[in-house]
Coordinates of C-alpha atoms and ligand atoms in Angstrom, one line a residue:
M1 CA 0.0 0.0 0.0
T2 CA 1.3 3.5 -0.9
D3 CA 2.1 5.8 2.0
N4 CA 0.3 9.1 1.2
R5 CA 2.6 11.0 3.4
E6 CA 5.1 10.8 0.6
Y7 CA 2.9 13.2 -1.3
K8 CA 2.5 16.9 -0.7
T9 CA -1.2 17.2 -1.5
D10 CA -1.1 20.9 -0.6
C11 CA 1.4 21.7 -3.3
R12 CA 0.1 23.9 -6.1
L13 CA 1.2 21.4 -8.7
F14 CA -0.2 18.3 -7.0
T15 CA -3.1 16.7 -8.8
G16 CA -3.5 13.2 -7.3
F17 CA -4.1 11.5 -10.7
S18 CA -0.9 12.2 -12.7
P19 CA 2.7 13.2 -12.1
C20 CA 3.2 17.0 -11.9
H21 CA 5.3 19.0 -14.3
Y22 CA 8.5 17.9 -12.6
R23 CA 7.7 14.1 -12.6
R24 CA 9.5 13.4 -9.4
S25 CA 8.9 12.4 -5.9
C26 CA 7.4 15.1 -3.6
R27 CA 9.9 14.1 -0.9
S28 CA 12.6 16.9 -0.5
C29 CA 11.2 18.5 -3.7
P30 CA 12.8 21.9 -4.3
H31 CA 9.8 23.0 -6.4
Y32 CA 7.2 22.5 -3.6
E33 CA 4.7 25.4 -3.6
A34 CA 2.5 25.2 -0.6
V35 CA -1.0 26.6 -1.3
D36 CA -2.3 29.2 1.1
T37 CA -5.5 30.3 -0.7
R38 CA -7.9 28.2 -2.8
I39 CA -9.7 30.3 -5.4
L40 CA -12.6 29.4 -7.6
L41 CA -13.3 31.5 -10.7
V42 CA -16.7 30.9 -12.4
Q43 CA -16.8 32.3 -15.9
L44 CA -18.9 30.1 -18.2
G45 CA -19.5 32.8 -20.8
L46 CA -18.9 33.0 -24.5
L47 CA -15.4 32.1 -25.6
G48 CA -14.4 35.7 -26.1
D49 CA -15.5 36.5 -22.6
V50 CA -13.5 33.6 -21.2
L51 CA -10.4 34.8 -23.2
R52 CA -10.8 38.3 -21.9
T53 CA -11.3 37.1 -18.3
T54 CA -7.8 35.6 -18.5
S55 CA -6.6 39.2 -18.0
L56 CA -7.8 38.9 -14.4
L57 CA -5.4 36.2 -13.5
P58 CA -2.3 38.4 -13.0
A59 CA -4.2 40.6 -10.6
I60 CA -5.3 37.5 -8.6
R61 CA -1.7 36.1 -8.6
R62 CA -0.3 39.5 -7.5
R63 CA -2.6 39.6 -4.5
Y64 CA -2.4 35.9 -3.7
P65 CA 0.9 34.6 -5.0
R66 CA 0.5 31.2 -3.3
A67 CA -3.0 30.6 -4.5
H68 CA -4.4 27.6 -6.2
I69 CA -6.8 28.8 -8.9
T70 CA -9.6 26.6 -10.2
W71 CA -11.6 27.8 -13.2
L72 CA -15.1 26.5 -13.8
T73 CA -16.3 26.9 -17.4
R74 CA -18.1 25.3 -20.3
P75 CA -16.3 22.4 -22.0
E76 CA -15.7 24.3 -25.2
A77 CA -14.3 27.3 -23.3
A78 CA -12.0 25.0 -21.4
E79 CA -10.0 24.7 -24.6
V80 CA -9.2 28.4 -24.5
L81 CA -7.6 27.9 -21.0
R82 CA -5.4 25.0 -22.1
E83 CA -1.7 25.8 -21.5
N84 CA -2.5 28.8 -19.3
P85 CA 0.2 28.8 -16.6
L86 CA -1.8 30.9 -14.2
V87 CA -4.7 28.4 -14.0
D88 CA -4.1 25.3 -11.8
R89 CA -7.2 23.4 -12.6
V90 CA -10.1 23.7 -15.1
L91 CA -13.4 22.2 -14.2
R92 CA -15.7 21.5 -17.2
L93 CA -19.4 22.2 -16.6
G94 CA -21.3 18.9 -16.7
E95 CA -23.1 16.3 -14.7
A96 CA -20.5 16.2 -12.0
T97 CA -20.5 20.0 -11.4
G98 CA -22.9 19.9 -8.5
A99 CA -21.0 17.1 -6.7
L100 CA -17.7 18.9 -7.2
L101 CA -19.0 22.1 -5.8
A102 CA -20.5 20.3 -2.9
S103 CA -17.2 18.7 -2.0
L104 CA -14.5 21.1 -2.9
Q105 CA -13.6 23.9 -0.4
F106 CA -12.5 27.4 -1.5
D107 CA -11.3 30.4 0.4
I108 CA -12.5 32.8 -2.3
A109 CA -15.1 32.3 -5.1
L110 CA -15.2 34.8 -8.0
C111 CA -18.0 35.2 -10.5
P112 CA -17.6 38.0 -13.0
D113 CA -20.1 36.2 -15.3
K114 CA -23.5 38.0 -15.1
E115 CA -25.4 35.1 -16.6
L116 CA -28.0 33.0 -14.7
P117 CA -26.1 29.6 -14.9
A118 CA -22.9 31.0 -13.5
C119 CA -24.7 33.1 -10.8
S120 CA -26.7 30.0 -9.8
L121 CA -23.6 27.9 -9.4
M122 CA -22.3 30.5 -7.0
Q123 CA -25.1 29.4 -4.6
L124 CA -23.6 25.9 -4.5
V125 CA -20.0 27.0 -3.8
Q126 CA -18.8 26.4 -0.2
C127 CA -16.9 29.5 0.6
E128 CA -17.1 32.5 3.0
D129 CA -15.7 35.1 0.6
K130 CA -17.8 35.2 -2.6
R131 CA -17.4 38.1 -5.0
G132 CA -19.0 39.2 -8.2
F133 CA -22.5 38.0 -8.9
T134 CA -25.0 35.4 -7.6
I135 CA -28.7 35.0 -7.5
D136 CA -31.2 36.1 -4.8
A137 CA -34.3 34.4 -3.4
N138 CA -36.3 35.6 -6.5
G139 CA -33.9 33.9 -8.8
S140 CA -32.6 37.3 -10.0
I141 CA -28.9 38.1 -10.6
V142 CA -27.6 40.4 -7.9
P143 CA -24.1 41.7 -7.0
L144 CA -22.1 40.4 -4.1
G145 CA -20.8 43.3 -2.1
E146 CA -20.2 46.9 -2.8
S147 CA -17.3 46.5 -5.3
A148 CA -19.6 44.7 -7.8
H149 CA -22.3 47.3 -7.7
R150 CA -20.8 49.6 -10.4
L151 CA -20.6 46.7 -13.0
Y152 CA -24.1 45.6 -11.9
E153 CA -25.6 49.0 -12.4
L154 CA -24.0 49.4 -15.8
G155 CA -25.8 46.3 -17.0
L156 CA -29.1 47.8 -15.9
D157 CA -28.6 51.3 -17.2
N158 CA -28.0 51.7 -20.9
Y159 CA -27.3 55.4 -20.7
Q160 CA -24.5 54.8 -18.2
K161 CA -23.2 51.8 -20.1
F162 CA -23.3 53.3 -23.6
F163 CA -22.5 56.9 -23.0
V164 CA -20.9 57.6 -19.6
N165 CA -18.7 54.6 -18.8
E166 CA -15.2 54.9 -20.3
K167 CA -13.6 51.9 -18.5
T168 CA -12.8 48.7 -20.3
E169 CA -14.6 45.5 -19.4
Q170 CA -11.5 44.1 -17.8
H171 CA -11.0 47.2 -15.7
L172 CA -14.6 47.0 -14.5
M173 CA -14.4 43.3 -13.8
T174 CA -11.1 43.5 -11.9
E175 CA -12.5 46.2 -9.7
A176 CA -15.8 44.4 -9.2
L177 CA -14.0 41.4 -7.8
G178 CA -11.9 43.5 -5.4
F179 CA -8.5 43.4 -7.1
E180 CA -6.2 46.2 -8.2
Y181 CA -6.4 46.9 -11.9
A182 CA -3.0 47.2 -13.7
H183 CA -3.9 47.0 -17.3
D184 CA -3.0 43.4 -17.5
R185 CA -3.2 41.5 -20.8
Y186 CA -4.9 38.3 -21.8
I187 CA -3.0 35.1 -21.1
V188 CA -3.0 32.9 -24.2
V189 CA -0.2 30.3 -24.7
L190 CA 0.2 28.1 -27.8
T191 CA 1.8 24.7 -27.9
D192 CA 4.7 23.9 -30.2
R193 CA 2.3 22.0 -32.4
E194 CA 0.0 25.0 -32.7
R195 CA 2.9 27.3 -33.6
R196 CA 3.8 24.8 -36.4
W197 CA 0.2 25.0 -37.6
A198 CA 0.6 28.8 -37.7
L199 CA 3.7 28.5 -39.8
E200 CA 2.1 26.0 -42.1
D201 CA -0.8 28.4 -42.7
R202 CA 1.7 31.1 -43.7
R203 CA 3.5 28.6 -46.0
I204 CA 0.2 27.7 -47.7
A205 CA -0.7 31.4 -48.1
G206 CA 2.7 31.9 -49.7
V207 CA 3.8 34.5 -47.2
G208 CA 7.4 35.0 -46.1
D209 CA 8.9 37.0 -43.3
S210 CA 9.0 40.2 -45.3
E211 CA 5.3 40.0 -46.4
V212 CA 2.1 40.7 -44.6
L213 CA -0.7 38.2 -44.0
I214 CA -4.0 40.0 -43.2
G215 CA -6.3 37.7 -41.2
W216 CA -9.9 38.5 -42.0
N217 CA -12.4 37.2 -39.5
T218 CA -15.8 36.9 -41.2
G219 CA -18.0 35.4 -38.5
C220 CA -19.5 36.1 -35.1
S221 CA -21.5 34.2 -32.4
A222 CA -25.0 33.2 -33.3
R223 CA -26.2 35.1 -30.3
Y224 CA -25.4 38.5 -31.9
P225 CA -25.9 38.1 -35.6
Y226 CA -25.3 41.8 -36.3
K227 CA -21.6 41.5 -35.4
K228 CA -20.8 40.3 -38.9
L229 CA -20.8 41.9 -42.3
T230 CA -22.6 40.6 -45.4
V231 CA -20.6 38.5 -47.8
E232 CA -20.8 41.3 -50.4
D233 CA -19.6 43.9 -48.0
Q234 CA -16.7 41.7 -46.9
V235 CA -15.7 41.2 -50.5
H236 CA -16.1 44.9 -51.3
L237 CA -14.0 46.0 -48.4
M238 CA -11.2 43.5 -49.1
E239 CA -11.2 44.5 -52.8
T240 CA -11.0 48.1 -51.8
V241 CA -8.1 47.4 -49.5
W242 CA -6.4 45.4 -52.3
Q243 CA -6.8 48.2 -54.8
R244 CA -5.3 50.7 -52.4
T245 CA -2.4 48.5 -51.5
V246 CA 0.8 49.7 -53.3
R247 CA 2.9 46.6 -52.6
K248 CA 0.5 44.0 -53.8
D249 CA 3.2 41.5 -54.2
R250 CA 3.8 41.5 -50.5
V251 CA 0.2 41.4 -49.1
R252 CA -2.1 38.3 -48.8
F253 CA -5.4 37.6 -47.1
A254 CA -6.3 34.7 -44.9
L255 CA -10.0 34.1 -44.0
L256 CA -10.7 33.3 -40.4
G257 CA -13.7 31.8 -38.6
G258 CA -15.0 28.9 -36.7
G259 CA -17.9 26.5 -37.4
A260 CA -19.8 25.2 -40.3
E261 CA -21.5 28.5 -41.2
D262 CA -18.2 30.3 -41.3
E263 CA -16.6 27.6 -43.4
T264 CA -19.4 27.9 -46.0
R265 CA -19.2 31.7 -46.0
N266 CA -15.4 31.8 -46.3
R267 CA -15.5 29.4 -49.2
R268 CA -17.9 31.8 -51.0
I269 CA -15.8 34.8 -50.1
G270 CA -12.7 33.0 -51.2
E271 CA -14.2 32.2 -54.6
M272 CA -15.3 35.7 -55.1
L273 CA -11.9 37.1 -54.3
S274 CA -10.1 34.6 -56.4
E275 CA -12.3 35.6 -59.4
R276 CA -10.9 39.1 -58.8
Q277 CA -7.3 37.8 -58.8
I278 CA -6.9 38.7 -55.1
P279 CA -4.6 36.3 -53.2
V280 CA -6.6 34.7 -50.4
T281 CA -6.5 31.4 -48.4
Q282 CA -8.9 29.8 -46.1
T283 CA -7.9 28.7 -42.6
P284 CA -9.6 25.6 -41.0
C285 CA -13.0 26.5 -39.5
L286 CA -14.0 23.0 -38.4
Q287 CA -11.0 21.9 -36.3
G288 CA -11.8 23.6 -33.0
V289 CA -10.9 26.7 -31.1
R290 CA -7.2 25.8 -30.7
R291 CA -6.8 25.5 -34.4
G292 CA -8.5 28.8 -34.7
L293 CA -6.0 30.4 -32.3
A294 CA -3.2 29.0 -34.4
A295 CA -4.7 30.4 -37.6
V296 CA -4.8 33.9 -35.9
A297 CA -1.3 33.4 -34.7
G298 CA -0.2 32.9 -38.3
C299 CA -1.4 36.3 -39.3
D300 CA 0.5 39.6 -39.1
M301 CA -2.6 41.6 -38.4
V302 CA -6.4 40.9 -38.0
V303 CA -9.6 42.6 -39.2
S304 CA -12.6 41.6 -37.2
G305 CA -15.9 42.6 -35.7
D306 CA -16.3 42.6 -31.9
S307 CA -16.2 38.8 -31.7
L308 CA -14.1 35.8 -30.7
G309 CA -11.7 36.4 -33.6
M310 CA -11.0 39.9 -32.3
H311 CA -10.4 38.6 -28.7
M312 CA -8.0 36.0 -30.1
A313 CA -6.1 38.7 -32.0
I314 CA -5.9 40.8 -28.8
G315 CA -4.8 37.8 -26.8
L316 CA -2.1 36.9 -29.4
K317 CA -0.9 40.6 -29.5
K318 CA -1.8 41.1 -33.2
P319 CA -2.3 44.5 -34.6
T320 CA -6.1 44.7 -35.0
V321 CA -8.7 46.7 -36.9
A322 CA -11.9 46.1 -35.0
W323 CA -15.3 47.4 -36.1
F324 CA -18.2 48.1 -33.8
G325 CA -22.0 48.3 -34.4
I326 CA -24.2 47.2 -31.6
T327 CA -21.5 47.0 -28.9
C328 CA -19.6 49.5 -26.8
H329 CA -16.1 50.0 -28.2
Q330 CA -14.9 51.7 -25.0
E331 CA -15.2 48.3 -23.2
I332 CA -12.6 46.8 -25.5
D333 CA -8.9 47.3 -24.9
L334 CA -6.7 46.9 -28.0
Y335 CA -3.6 47.5 -25.8
G336 CA -2.0 50.1 -28.1
R337 CA -2.1 47.9 -31.1
G338 CA -5.3 48.7 -32.9
I339 CA -7.8 50.8 -34.8
K340 CA -11.5 50.9 -33.8
V341 CA -13.9 51.6 -36.5
L342 CA -17.4 52.7 -35.4
S343 CA -20.6 52.3 -37.4
E344 CA -22.0 55.7 -38.4
V345 CA -25.5 55.2 -37.2
P346 CA -26.9 57.4 -34.5
C347 CA -28.6 54.5 -32.6
R348 CA -25.5 52.6 -31.7
P349 CA -24.6 51.0 -29.3
C350 CA -27.7 49.1 -28.4
W351 CA -26.7 45.4 -27.7
L352 CA -29.8 44.2 -29.5
Q353 CA -30.1 40.8 -31.0
R354 CA -32.7 41.9 -33.5
C355 CA -33.9 45.4 -34.5
Q356 CA -36.5 46.6 -36.8
L357 CA -34.5 49.4 -38.4
K358 CA -33.9 49.1 -42.1
R359 CA -30.6 50.9 -41.9
K360 CA -28.6 48.3 -39.9
C361 CA -25.4 49.4 -38.3
Y362 CA -23.2 46.7 -39.9
R363 CA -24.0 48.2 -43.3
H364 CA -22.9 51.7 -42.3
L365 CA -19.2 51.5 -41.4
P366 CA -17.1 54.4 -42.8
W367 CA -15.8 52.2 -45.6
P368 CA -13.2 54.6 -47.2
E369 CA -11.6 55.4 -43.8
M370 CA -11.7 51.8 -42.7
S371 CA -10.0 50.5 -45.9
A372 CA -7.4 53.3 -45.6
A373 CA -6.8 52.3 -42.0
I374 CA -6.3 48.6 -42.9
V375 CA -3.8 49.6 -45.7
D376 CA -2.0 51.9 -43.3
M377 CA -1.6 49.2 -40.7
A378 CA -0.4 46.7 -43.3
T379 CA 2.1 49.2 -44.8
S380 CA 3.4 50.0 -41.3
I381 CA 4.0 46.3 -40.6
L382 CA 5.7 45.9 -44.0
E383 CA 8.0 48.9 -43.6
E384 CA 8.6 49.1 -39.9
G385 CA 7.7 45.5 -38.8
R386 CA 5.0 46.8 -36.4
W387 CA 2.0 48.9 -35.7
A388 CA 1.8 51.1 -32.6
G389 CA -1.0 53.2 -31.3
D390 CA -4.8 53.1 -30.7
H391 CA -7.2 55.1 -32.9
V392 CA -10.9 55.4 -33.2
L393 CA -12.6 56.1 -36.5
G394 CA -16.2 57.1 -37.3
A395 CA -17.3 58.4 -33.9
F396 CA -20.7 59.9 -34.2
P397 CA -21.3 63.3 -32.6
P398 CA -22.9 62.7 -29.2
E399 CA -25.5 65.5 -29.8
N400 CA -26.8 63.6 -32.9
R401 CA -27.3 60.3 -31.1
I402 CA -30.8 58.8 -30.8
E403 CA -32.3 56.3 -28.6
P404 CA -32.1 52.8 -30.2
P405 CA -35.5 51.5 -31.0
L406 CA -37.0 48.7 -28.9
G407 CA -35.8 45.4 -30.1
V408 CA -34.9 41.9 -29.0
S409 CA -32.3 42.0 -26.2
P410 CA -30.4 38.8 -25.4
G411 CA -32.1 36.3 -23.2
P412 CA -30.3 34.3 -20.6
V413 CA -27.7 31.7 -21.7
L414 CA -28.9 28.4 -20.3
Ligands
SF4_1 S1 6.3 20.2 -7.4 FE1 7.4 18.8 -6.1 S2 6.1 18.8 -4.2 FE2 4.9 19.7 -5.8 S3 3.7 18.0 -6.7 FE3 5.5 18.2 -7.9 S4 6.9 16.8 -7.0 FE4 5.4 17.1 -5.5
SF4_2 S1 -30.7 49.8 -33.2 FE1 -29.0 50.7 -34.5 S2 -27.1 49.9 -33.6 FE2 -28.8 48.6 -32.8 S3 -28.9 46.9 -34.2 FE3 -30.4 48.4 -35.0 S4 -29.1 49.6 -36.5 FE4 -27.7 48.5 -35.2

């Protein structure tokens, strides 16, 4: 029988089911890291939200350097967290979640996720110090403590959220959970295999070190369908960029996306661009989120709506041109590497899933300025090897803004 005293079960790297990173005996181990705080982070959200929430991890580690951090999320989002050195354990939401939360003990439980499933799970967590959001006796989402109030109120007050708030989502989230905000970045780590995929994508696109591959994300989550452009507008915009590009021999496009719908759309866009003699390749859309990350990693810059592709680009530190229709651009941090392009409609932002207006925001981006910005970024990368600075294009004068019409707002994610 094995003597358990040989094992340091309080070490941050101890799992109990497989050897730790060092693959050695715990006895006299020089790498032993005794855990003093067990922290649970509940963020089930959309993949982009999970990616962005990784920016919270450095603040947690600064405050609790000897913490063991467990992240509870959906199975598909768990892929985003793979290789993350600041997360010690990922729990995938599933049948065993209730049993796990009933048996695991935590010192601090954090829930920045203002959705019903995540907030309900906070009720099951055994922990004295809960922060962020939970549900009350009415089954309504409510903040936990004073620090979460500001973020809570923004969710309930469109005027404050759309026109007054100037803080990014990660700034608000970090403060809501009681940590010090220090402009921390997303934490995304690729494996060697994924880096090879990225290089292979560049090889297929025919791009060398002194050329620029523009990643073009064409899709968005089904939850917010107005976050993507029409096929015709995507082609028009790419063609305009191509026409304005002086060094055509050194610029290529790669179509990005994830899922069957994006695969079909990208094939169509690819065919239309090829007919126009514009060099474009498609990256795999059906091989999962890690393959998608590798595809973004292979690009020198990315053009995207406010969607997962944009968050991947931010996480991988790619210069990014991001366009915004229904969403609040001020909540997004491009970390000094991007250009935000705002739709020129007076009713934005609105966060509607469906609206009745004929003049939809995603058809009214400032196309000339946007294409010029994309060309500028590509040229800067070609000539200087980088792009620096944040810019906003297409801001609508505040005095001309109008209230968005009533429409369909997102329901709970269940
Ligand atoms: S780091 Fe050392 S003490 Fe910790 S689990 Fe690994 S072998 Fe054991
Ligand atoms: S109300 Fe305006 S911003 Fe909102 S979806 Fe409709 S067109 Fe777009």
